[in-house]
Every structure is written in C-alpha cells, then in structure tokens.
mmCIF file of C-alpha atoms in Angstrom:
data_model
loop_
_atom_site.group_PDB
_atom_site.id
_atom_site.type_symbol
_atom_site.label_atom_id
_atom_site.label_comp_id
_atom_site.label_asym_id
_atom_site.label_seq_id
_atom_site.Cartn_x
_atom_site.Cartn_y
_atom_site.Cartn_z
ATOM 1 C CA MET H 1 117.478 116.905 92.917
ATOM 2 C CA VAL H 2 120.260 119.498 92.286
ATOM 3 C CA THR H 3 122.519 120.083 95.397
ATOM 4 C CA ALA H 4 123.626 123.991 95.155
ATOM 5 C CA ALA H 5 126.286 125.786 97.100
ATOM 6 C CA ALA H 6 124.858 129.092 98.436
ATOM 7 C CA TYR H 7 125.138 131.839 100.928
ATOM 8 C CA ALA H 8 122.059 132.471 103.393
ATOM 9 C CA VAL H 9 121.093 134.286 106.327
ATOM 10 C CA THR H 10 119.220 132.390 109.188
ATOM 11 C CA SER H 11 117.629 135.604 110.979
ATOM 12 C CA SER H 12 117.041 139.380 110.495
ATOM 13 C CA THR H 13 120.362 139.958 112.449
ATOM 14 C CA SER H 14 122.518 136.961 111.286
ATOM 15 C CA PRO H 15 125.638 137.190 108.805
ATOM 16 C CA PHE H 16 125.783 135.448 105.844
ATOM 17 C CA GLU H 17 127.043 131.684 106.085
ATOM 18 C CA LYS H 18 127.921 129.325 103.225
ATOM 19 C CA THR H 19 125.315 126.524 103.184
ATOM 20 C CA THR H 20 123.876 124.018 100.697
ATOM 21 C CA ILE H 21 120.126 124.049 99.142
ATOM 22 C CA GLU H 22 118.263 121.617 96.959
ATOM 23 C CA ARG H 23 116.759 122.866 93.774
ATOM 24 C CA ARG H 24 113.974 121.192 92.464
ATOM 25 C CA GLU H 25 114.518 118.062 89.623
ATOM 26 C CA LEU H 26 114.034 119.683 86.118
ATOM 27 C CA GLY H 27 110.612 119.428 84.741
ATOM 28 C CA PRO H 28 109.545 119.301 80.823
ATOM 29 C CA LEU H 29 109.821 123.242 80.807
ATOM 30 C CA ASP H 30 112.697 123.926 83.468
ATOM 31 C CA LEU H 31 116.098 125.237 82.680
ATOM 32 C CA LEU H 32 118.996 124.299 85.187
ATOM 33 C CA ILE H 33 121.185 127.174 85.257
ATOM 34 C CA GLU H 34 124.638 127.531 86.623
ATOM 35 C CA ILE H 35 125.115 131.089 87.590
ATOM 36 C CA LYS H 36 127.868 133.253 87.301
ATOM 37 C CA PHE H 37 126.945 136.430 88.418
ATOM 38 C CA ALA H 38 124.098 137.850 91.154
ATOM 39 C CA GLY H 39 123.835 141.358 91.391
ATOM 40 C CA ILE H 40 122.970 142.837 95.102
ATOM 41 C CA CYS H 41 119.608 145.215 95.170
ATOM 42 C CA HIS H 42 118.641 146.898 98.032
ATOM 43 C CA SER H 43 115.675 144.993 98.059
ATOM 44 C CA ASP H 44 117.737 141.941 99.104
ATOM 45 C CA ILE H 45 118.842 143.634 102.096
ATOM 46 C CA HIS H 46 115.435 144.680 103.058
ATOM 47 C CA THR H 47 114.214 141.212 102.706
ATOM 48 C CA ALA H 48 117.497 139.647 104.629
ATOM 49 C CA HIS H 49 116.779 142.570 107.580
ATOM 50 C CA ASP H 50 113.215 141.532 107.672
ATOM 51 C CA GLU H 51 112.466 145.103 107.248
ATOM 52 C CA TRP H 52 109.091 144.270 104.966
ATOM 53 C CA ALA H 53 108.160 141.752 107.528
ATOM 54 C CA GLY H 54 107.272 138.056 106.286
ATOM 55 C CA THR H 55 110.744 137.248 105.723
ATOM 56 C CA HIS H 56 111.321 133.069 105.869
ATOM 57 C CA TYR H 57 114.655 132.104 106.915
ATOM 58 C CA PRO H 58 117.255 130.682 105.928
ATOM 59 C CA LEU H 59 117.111 133.034 103.023
ATOM 60 C CA VAL H 60 119.231 132.787 100.010
ATOM 61 C CA PRO H 61 118.478 136.353 98.283
ATOM 62 C CA GLY H 62 119.339 137.371 94.708
ATOM 63 C CA HIS H 63 117.390 138.457 91.941
ATOM 64 C CA GLU H 64 120.002 139.863 89.655
ATOM 65 C CA ILE H 65 120.808 136.533 88.581
ATOM 66 C CA ALA H 66 123.343 136.047 85.208
ATOM 67 C CA GLY H 67 124.464 132.433 84.189
ATOM 68 C CA VAL H 68 124.727 130.023 81.677
ATOM 69 C CA VAL H 69 122.505 127.235 80.729
ATOM 70 C CA SER H 70 123.642 123.608 81.456
ATOM 71 C CA ALA H 71 120.660 121.379 81.399
ATOM 72 C CA VAL H 72 117.054 121.500 79.519
ATOM 73 C CA GLY H 73 113.833 119.810 80.413
ATOM 74 C CA SER H 74 112.285 117.782 77.398
ATOM 75 C CA ASP H 75 109.819 120.270 76.123
ATOM 76 C CA VAL H 76 112.260 123.270 76.263
ATOM 77 C CA THR H 77 112.053 125.185 72.797
ATOM 78 C CA ARG H 78 113.693 128.459 73.582
ATOM 79 C CA HIS H 79 116.994 127.785 75.044
ATOM 80 C CA GLN H 80 119.562 125.162 75.042
ATOM 81 C CA VAL H 81 122.890 124.085 76.905
ATOM 82 C CA GLY H 82 125.372 126.801 76.765
ATOM 83 C CA ASP H 83 123.161 129.706 76.005
ATOM 84 C CA ARG H 84 123.665 132.792 78.221
ATOM 85 C CA VAL H 85 120.921 133.539 80.422
ATOM 86 C CA GLY H 86 119.347 135.431 82.888
ATOM 87 C CA VAL H 87 116.794 135.392 85.878
ATOM 88 C CA GLY H 88 115.138 138.721 87.278
ATOM 89 C CA CYS H 89 112.764 139.385 89.917
ATOM 90 C CA PHE H 90 110.262 136.497 89.530
ATOM 91 C CA VAL H 91 109.912 132.940 88.117
ATOM 92 C CA ASP H 92 106.558 132.403 87.860
ATOM 93 C CA SER H 93 102.986 133.881 87.701
ATOM 94 C CA CYS H 94 99.287 132.185 86.901
ATOM 95 C CA GLY H 95 99.614 132.587 83.387
ATOM 96 C CA GLU H 96 95.781 133.405 83.190
ATOM 97 C CA CYS H 97 94.935 136.745 84.619
ATOM 98 C CA ASP H 98 94.454 139.778 82.469
ATOM 99 C CA ALA H 99 97.738 140.958 83.542
ATOM 100 C CA CYS H 100 99.601 138.072 82.498
ATOM 101 C CA ARG H 101 97.715 137.735 79.364
ATOM 102 C CA THR H 102 98.986 141.461 78.624
ATOM 103 C CA ASP H 103 102.687 140.354 79.465
ATOM 104 C CA ASP H 104 102.519 142.257 82.673
ATOM 105 C CA GLU H 105 103.380 139.662 84.845
ATOM 106 C CA GLN H 106 104.864 141.363 87.367
ATOM 107 C CA TYR H 107 101.030 142.603 88.346
ATOM 108 C CA CYS H 108 99.818 138.915 88.252
ATOM 109 C CA PHE H 109 96.394 139.324 89.964
ATOM 110 C CA ASN H 110 97.103 136.160 91.593
ATOM 111 C CA ARG H 111 100.665 137.538 92.802
ATOM 112 C CA ALA H 112 103.643 136.692 90.792
ATOM 113 C CA THR H 113 106.228 134.125 92.295
ATOM 114 C CA GLY H 114 109.143 135.823 93.741
ATOM 115 C CA THR H 115 112.763 134.784 92.908
ATOM 116 C CA TYR H 116 113.506 134.447 96.370
ATOM 117 C CA ASN H 117 111.038 134.506 99.819
ATOM 118 C CA SER H 118 108.315 133.509 98.034
ATOM 119 C CA LYS H 119 105.688 130.257 97.998
ATOM 120 C CA GLY H 120 106.074 128.443 94.589
ATOM 121 C CA ARG H 121 103.509 126.285 93.049
ATOM 122 C CA ASP H 122 104.960 123.022 95.051
ATOM 123 C CA GLY H 123 104.420 124.884 98.328
ATOM 124 C CA GLU H 124 108.335 125.413 98.558
ATOM 125 C CA TRP H 125 110.022 128.654 99.305
ATOM 126 C CA THR H 126 112.046 129.965 96.606
ATOM 127 C CA GLN H 127 115.761 130.814 96.992
ATOM 128 C CA GLY H 128 117.834 132.912 95.162
ATOM 129 C CA GLY H 129 120.914 134.202 93.430
ATOM 130 C CA TYR H 130 123.363 133.840 95.768
ATOM 131 C CA SER H 131 123.766 130.371 94.913
ATOM 132 C CA THR H 132 125.521 128.320 92.330
ATOM 133 C CA HIS H 133 122.398 127.178 90.332
ATOM 134 C CA ILE H 134 118.674 127.712 89.748
ATOM 135 C CA VAL H 135 115.861 126.008 88.073
ATOM 136 C CA THR H 136 113.542 128.096 86.313
ATOM 137 C CA THR H 137 110.916 127.752 84.225
ATOM 138 C CA GLU H 138 111.889 128.722 80.790
ATOM 139 C CA ARG H 139 108.995 131.171 80.449
ATOM 140 C CA PHE H 140 110.550 133.580 83.008
ATOM 141 C CA VAL H 141 114.192 133.023 81.545
ATOM 142 C CA LEU H 142 115.966 136.385 79.814
ATOM 143 C CA SER H 143 118.280 135.598 76.621
ATOM 144 C CA ILE H 144 121.514 138.124 77.461
ATOM 145 C CA PRO H 145 122.582 139.521 74.004
ATOM 146 C CA ASP H 146 126.309 139.115 73.310
ATOM 147 C CA GLY H 147 126.623 142.542 73.027
ATOM 148 C CA LEU H 148 126.593 142.410 77.249
ATOM 149 C CA GLU H 149 129.236 140.861 79.369
ATOM 150 C CA LEU H 150 127.332 138.629 82.094
ATOM 151 C CA ASP H 151 128.701 140.403 85.164
ATOM 152 C CA VAL H 152 127.483 143.789 84.000
ATOM 153 C CA ALA H 153 124.264 142.612 82.584
ATOM 154 C CA ALA H 154 123.205 140.637 85.915
ATOM 155 C CA PRO H 155 121.929 144.254 87.550
ATOM 156 C CA LEU H 156 119.696 145.018 84.648
ATOM 157 C CA LEU H 157 117.717 142.048 85.878
ATOM 158 C CA CYS H 158 116.243 144.483 88.238
ATOM 159 C CA ALA H 159 117.598 147.702 87.955
ATOM 160 C CA GLY H 160 117.800 148.025 84.329
ATOM 161 C CA ILE H 161 114.364 147.165 83.882
ATOM 162 C CA THR H 162 112.856 148.929 86.907
ATOM 163 C CA LEU H 163 114.134 152.205 84.919
ATOM 164 C CA TYR H 164 113.511 151.110 81.568
ATOM 165 C CA SER H 165 109.601 150.126 82.110
ATOM 166 C CA PRO H 166 108.433 153.588 83.230
ATOM 167 C CA LEU H 167 110.866 155.565 80.930
ATOM 168 C CA ALA H 168 109.402 153.531 78.018
ATOM 169 C CA HIS H 169 105.642 153.671 79.309
ATOM 170 C CA TRP H 170 105.574 157.381 79.827
ATOM 171 C CA GLY H 171 107.498 158.260 76.709
ATOM 172 C CA ALA H 172 110.551 159.474 77.428
ATOM 173 C CA GLY H 173 112.217 160.501 74.455
ATOM 174 C CA PRO H 174 113.363 163.550 72.044
ATOM 175 C CA GLY H 175 111.555 166.623 73.026
ATOM 176 C CA LYS H 176 110.675 164.967 76.502
ATOM 177 C CA LYS H 177 112.461 166.269 79.620
ATOM 178 C CA VAL H 178 113.134 163.838 82.272
ATOM 179 C CA ALA H 179 114.532 164.105 85.652
ATOM 180 C CA VAL H 180 116.013 161.137 87.670
ATOM 181 C CA VAL H 181 115.966 161.443 91.490
ATOM 182 C CA GLY H 182 118.953 159.803 93.064
ATOM 183 C CA MET H 183 121.976 158.860 91.581
ATOM 184 C CA GLY H 184 122.828 155.091 92.848
ATOM 185 C CA GLY H 185 122.479 151.804 91.871
ATOM 186 C CA LEU H 186 119.122 152.656 90.218
ATOM 187 C CA GLY H 187 119.244 156.177 89.098
ATOM 188 C CA HIS H 188 122.543 155.795 87.232
ATOM 189 C CA VAL H 189 121.173 153.371 84.750
ATOM 190 C CA GLY H 190 118.024 155.268 84.240
ATOM 191 C CA VAL H 191 120.257 158.292 83.479
ATOM 192 C CA LYS H 192 122.100 155.893 80.821
ATOM 193 C CA ILE H 193 118.697 154.873 79.219
ATOM 194 C CA ALA H 194 116.565 158.215 79.251
ATOM 195 C CA HIS H 195 119.839 159.780 77.329
ATOM 196 C CA ALA H 196 120.008 156.724 75.050
ATOM 197 C CA MET H 197 116.055 157.134 74.556
ATOM 198 C CA GLY H 198 116.601 160.873 73.321
ATOM 199 C CA ALA H 199 115.394 162.340 76.087
ATOM 200 C CA GLU H 200 116.660 165.596 77.733
ATOM 201 C CA VAL H 201 117.810 164.199 80.994
ATOM 202 C CA THR H 202 118.642 166.042 84.446
ATOM 203 C CA VAL H 203 119.637 164.527 87.610
ATOM 204 C CA LEU H 204 118.306 165.586 90.924
ATOM 205 C CA SER H 205 120.719 164.429 93.946
ATOM 206 C CA ARG H 206 121.080 165.503 97.324
ATOM 207 C CA SER H 207 124.277 166.722 96.811
ATOM 208 C CA LEU H 208 127.021 167.849 93.675
ATOM 209 C CA ALA H 209 129.374 164.718 94.228
ATOM 210 C CA LYS H 210 128.502 162.265 91.415
ATOM 211 C CA LYS H 211 127.800 165.203 88.949
ATOM 212 C CA GLY H 212 130.872 164.255 86.998
ATOM 213 C CA ASP H 213 129.580 160.637 86.800
ATOM 214 C CA GLY H 214 126.147 161.955 86.024
ATOM 215 C CA LEU H 215 127.326 164.023 82.956
ATOM 216 C CA LYS H 216 129.695 161.197 81.800
ATOM 217 C CA PHE H 217 126.142 158.923 81.896
ATOM 218 C CA GLY H 218 124.629 161.085 79.524
ATOM 219 C CA ALA H 219 123.047 163.782 81.980
ATOM 220 C CA ASP H 220 122.526 167.254 80.210
ATOM 221 C CA ASP H 221 121.785 169.217 83.979
ATOM 222 C CA TYR H 222 122.796 168.100 87.432
ATOM 223 C CA TYR H 223 121.204 169.739 90.776
ATOM 224 C CA ALA H 224 121.531 169.619 94.246
ATOM 225 C CA THR H 225 118.457 168.872 95.978
ATOM 226 C CA SER H 226 120.064 169.962 99.240
ATOM 227 C CA ASP H 227 119.873 173.671 97.993
ATOM 228 C CA PRO H 228 116.117 174.992 98.206
ATOM 229 C CA ALA H 229 116.988 177.268 95.279
ATOM 230 C CA THR H 230 117.021 174.151 92.838
ATOM 231 C CA PHE H 231 113.244 173.743 93.419
ATOM 232 C CA GLU H 232 112.655 177.320 92.451
ATOM 233 C CA GLN H 233 114.932 177.157 89.546
ATOM 234 C CA LEU H 234 113.087 174.289 88.040
ATOM 235 C CA ARG H 235 109.600 175.031 88.748
ATOM 236 C CA GLY H 236 107.223 173.490 86.253
ATOM 237 C CA LYS H 237 109.711 172.210 84.226
ATOM 238 C CA PHE H 238 109.778 168.544 83.831
ATOM 239 C CA ASP H 239 107.668 166.243 81.345
ATOM 240 C CA LEU H 240 108.441 162.918 84.018
ATOM 241 C CA ILE H 241 110.685 162.687 87.053
ATOM 242 C CA VAL H 242 111.371 159.264 87.979
ATOM 243 C CA ASN H 243 112.068 159.086 91.609
ATOM 244 C CA THR H 244 114.850 156.054 92.805
ATOM 245 C CA VAL H 245 114.867 157.231 96.301
ATOM 246 C CA SER H 246 113.584 154.858 99.154
ATOM 247 C CA ALA H 247 113.679 157.604 101.559
ATOM 248 C CA ASN H 248 110.753 159.795 102.551
ATOM 249 C CA LEU H 249 111.084 162.600 100.104
ATOM 250 C CA ASP H 250 109.028 166.112 100.437
ATOM 251 C CA ILE H 251 107.166 164.859 97.209
ATOM 252 C CA ASP H 252 105.008 168.098 96.678
ATOM 253 C CA ALA H 253 108.316 169.969 96.110
ATOM 254 C CA TYR H 254 109.397 167.562 93.368
ATOM 255 C CA ILE H 255 105.713 167.776 91.763
ATOM 256 C CA SER H 256 106.423 171.446 91.897
ATOM 257 C CA MET H 257 108.626 170.811 89.067
ATOM 258 C CA LEU H 258 106.415 168.929 87.059
ATOM 259 C CA ALA H 259 105.177 171.075 83.530
ATOM 260 C CA ILE H 260 101.277 170.555 82.567
ATOM 261 C CA ASN H 261 100.212 167.053 82.493
ATOM 262 C CA GLY H 262 103.552 166.064 83.726
ATOM 263 C CA THR H 263 104.208 162.736 85.786
ATOM 264 C CA LEU H 264 106.066 161.779 88.869
ATOM 265 C CA VAL H 265 107.067 157.928 88.986
ATOM 266 C CA GLU H 266 107.599 156.669 92.280
ATOM 267 C CA LEU H 267 109.768 153.414 92.251
ATOM 268 C CA GLY H 268 111.462 153.569 95.481
ATOM 269 C CA LEU H 269 109.617 152.023 98.506
ATOM 270 C CA PRO H 270 109.958 154.406 101.588
ATOM 271 C CA GLU H 271 109.186 153.136 105.021
ATOM 272 C CA LYS H 272 106.351 155.723 105.373
ATOM 273 C CA PRO H 273 103.459 156.368 103.432
ATOM 274 C CA ILE H 274 103.854 159.268 100.644
ATOM 275 C CA GLU H 275 102.359 162.446 101.740
ATOM 276 C CA VAL H 276 100.801 164.313 98.997
ATOM 277 C CA GLY H 277 98.754 167.928 98.708
ATOM 278 C CA ALA H 278 96.006 167.806 96.623
ATOM 279 C CA PHE H 279 96.462 171.205 95.179
ATOM 280 C CA SER H 280 100.001 169.887 94.011
ATOM 281 C CA LEU H 281 98.228 167.526 91.488
ATOM 282 C CA VAL H 282 95.235 169.788 90.542
ATOM 283 C CA ARG H 283 97.668 172.598 89.517
ATOM 284 C CA ASN H 284 98.611 171.611 85.729
ATOM 285 C CA ARG H 285 97.055 168.584 85.737
ATOM 286 C CA ARG H 286 99.564 166.725 87.384
ATOM 287 C CA SER H 287 100.242 162.859 88.321
ATOM 288 C CA LEU H 288 101.442 160.570 90.754
ATOM 289 C CA ALA H 289 102.218 157.030 89.786
ATOM 290 C CA GLY H 290 103.931 154.209 90.405
ATOM 291 C CA SER H 291 106.178 151.347 88.722
ATOM 292 C CA LEU H 292 106.947 147.784 89.489
ATOM 293 C CA VAL H 293 109.959 146.460 87.320
ATOM 294 C CA GLY H 294 108.463 144.847 84.061
ATOM 295 C CA GLY H 295 107.106 141.991 82.638
ATOM 296 C CA ILE H 296 109.339 139.349 80.655
ATOM 297 C CA ALA H 297 108.630 140.234 77.287
ATOM 298 C CA GLU H 298 109.506 144.047 78.174
ATOM 299 C CA THR H 299 112.658 143.058 80.233
ATOM 300 C CA GLN H 300 114.120 141.147 76.860
ATOM 301 C CA GLU H 301 113.289 144.370 75.184
ATOM 302 C CA MET H 302 115.409 146.172 77.851
ATOM 303 C CA LEU H 303 118.187 143.976 77.547
ATOM 304 C CA HIS H 304 118.461 144.089 73.634
ATOM 305 C CA PHE H 305 118.021 147.991 73.863
ATOM 306 C CA CYS H 306 120.890 148.101 76.364
ATOM 307 C CA ALA H 307 123.168 146.055 74.346
ATOM 308 C CA GLU H 308 122.241 148.025 71.230
ATOM 309 C CA HIS H 309 123.361 151.081 72.741
ATOM 310 C CA GLY H 310 126.310 150.449 74.783
ATOM 311 C CA ILE H 311 124.224 150.501 78.221
ATOM 312 C CA ALA H 312 125.826 148.449 81.391
ATOM 313 C CA ALA H 313 125.582 148.952 85.015
ATOM 314 C CA GLU H 314 128.532 150.536 86.569
ATOM 315 C CA ILE H 315 129.914 147.530 89.254
ATOM 316 C CA GLU H 316 131.981 146.159 91.923
ATOM 317 C CA VAL H 317 132.668 142.800 91.588
ATOM 318 C CA ILE H 318 133.246 140.963 95.240
ATOM 319 C CA SER H 319 133.520 137.481 96.477
ATOM 320 C CA ALA H 320 130.646 135.790 98.435
ATOM 321 C CA SER H 321 132.646 136.280 101.664
ATOM 322 C CA GLU H 322 132.290 139.811 101.159
ATOM 323 C CA ILE H 323 128.354 140.201 100.927
ATOM 324 C CA ASP H 324 127.784 141.374 104.729
ATOM 325 C CA GLU H 325 130.452 143.971 104.197
ATOM 326 C CA ALA H 326 128.958 145.083 101.080
ATOM 327 C CA TYR H 327 125.576 145.255 102.704
ATOM 328 C CA ASP H 328 126.731 147.963 105.184
ATOM 329 C CA ARG H 329 128.377 149.747 102.262
ATOM 330 C CA VAL H 330 125.147 149.796 100.224
ATOM 331 C CA LEU H 331 123.575 150.973 103.649
ATOM 332 C CA ALA H 332 126.286 153.857 103.983
ATOM 333 C CA SER H 333 125.958 154.907 99.981
ATOM 334 C CA ASP H 334 129.401 153.634 99.562
ATOM 335 C CA VAL H 335 129.346 151.600 96.195
ATOM 336 C CA ARG H 336 129.783 153.328 92.506
ATOM 337 C CA TYR H 337 127.180 151.827 91.610
ATOM 338 C CA ARG H 338 126.226 148.297 92.018
ATOM 339 C CA PHE H 339 127.819 145.547 93.861
ATOM 340 C CA VAL H 340 127.812 141.988 91.737
ATOM 341 C CA ILE H 341 128.772 138.830 93.468
ATOM 342 C CA ASP H 342 131.179 136.668 91.587
ATOM 343 C CA ILE H 343 129.603 133.154 92.269
ATOM 344 C CA ALA H 344 132.797 131.152 91.277
ATOM 345 C CA THR H 345 133.785 132.371 94.787
ATOM 346 C CA ILE H 346 131.369 130.511 96.871
#
C-alpha cells in the first residue's frame, strides 16, 4: 500500500484537514502518479457539502489531476516513469457495455467509477486529487502534451472536456453561431475552445463585468442577460447554446434565441428540475440536450487540441491550507477563473 498525504472533510460542515490515506498496491495495469496540481471544480464543493446527497466521509475531493508517473505495473504499455499525465472525472468503467465499447465511458450503463466518492471494484471508496499520490489503471490516465504546463492543464481534465465534448458533438465550427452562457470556470474555457474551432462566439453573462476578458478569450460579442432587450435582440440567432450555469434559469427565454434546428445543451446541474414549454421546442424544430464530460479518447483529443491552439485555463494557484477560503470564493464568484491547488504545499 502507498500512504499519501491529503486534505479531507469529515462532514458536510467540517473544514478541510490534513490527513493520510492509503492507496492500493500497484496492480499489473496500474500507475502510481505523484500529483503536482489539482483543480477545484464546483462539483467538489457540491459533494463536500453533500448537496447532491450520498457523500461518503471522510472525503478527499479532486478530479482535475495533473502529475508525473512515479511507478508502473508490470503490464503497463502506454506510460512510463517520468511521463506527464492527468486523471479526470472517472477512473474505471465496466468496459463491456455499448457506451464503453464506443469510447463513451462517461455514460457507462453500469456506471463509471468516479475519481472520488465512488465505490471501486474492490468495494473501497475512491479518494481524489487533493492528495500527494493516486493509483489509477492506465486505461484512464491521459498524456499531457509538452505544450501544456501541468498547473493550467489540470482544469482541462474536467472544465476543458465538459465544453469540448458538446462543442465537437454539435459541430461548432466555421459558419456556426455559438453562445456560451456564463463566464466562469467552465464558460471561459468554452469561449476559447469554440473560438479555436472557428465558430462565431457570443457570451451571455448576467452582467458585462467580464466583457473585456470574454473578448480577449475570443468572443465576438458579449451580452448581459440581466437586460431584457438582450433576448429580443438575439431572438432566433444561435445554432448552438451551451449553458454552463448551475442556477435555475428561464430556459424558455434562452431557447427563444435558437435558430431553426438549433440546440441548447445543458452542462450545469441546477438544484431544481428544468421547466420548458413545449412550444419553445416545436417552434423552429429546436432541441434541448445535455452533456457530461467526455470519454478517455475524446479527452485525450481535447488535450492535444488545446496544446495545438495554446488554450489553457486561467488559474489562481493556492496552497492546500487555502481550500476552505477558495470554496467560499467560488461560491461568491470571486475567482478568475479556476483555483488550482499546489500539491507540494500539502
């Protein structure tokens, strides 16, 4: 067993505390990864606070993991000691269902094993990247291209693929008008990716406070959704809208901005069910869809795409002792745009 230092919470209201956890013995197809950086995702906060129910404590969150391989199992062929690698939102799947066979492991019919707060095949609860080391099967480990520094690459393992997958699936590219709802940890990466794909990109944000950043990241236009005139002005304009906001919005109002055959893709996870009027969809043959990160092959594709186009998350690096403060700041929308923990500070 490998003993790793980590930061964990023991209840939905407790602060993070330094602890030690045990990682499993290296199997033939396993890698031991020395974690260098771990991004903070809003999902970490939801889970730590048990807002989705079912959190198992003690909990070590973190599924935006970047590090270096420090040991390999006897049958490992894809990676070697010293490789720069990443681990994203899940670390196993059944490998046999239709989803797994088509490289959509995130939709595994038998449920993919999450990087944290999930029971593995051995019956043990997984623990995430707010720790010094992790043991992961090589099939779920990503190679981080040399063109990406580890600290800015970490958030791409969740935020990056969460946006890349729907933008690629629904054909964002030249001649397509794409809107990104929200300019936070997810949205700012989405703007960069959609722009690099060649789409005409518009940001729809509550205010114009981040307009300068949005245009710098590649947006062609930027509108405040707090202004009712925005919805009239943009009615019927977009081929694709990706909603990164987890708050309950007036989805009918956003659907009204879709062109004929347009699609609104829900990425955020609001607390209450989404309400949509049927007429909003039947007019102009519009669609409402959802998307959940991406498979391992697509995530690797995303990393190479980002390296090729110079795309990285905008980050603020923090020490492990600042996790609680960072959570508070995320909830207050006081970060531009993603916190990343320097694991050397554990």
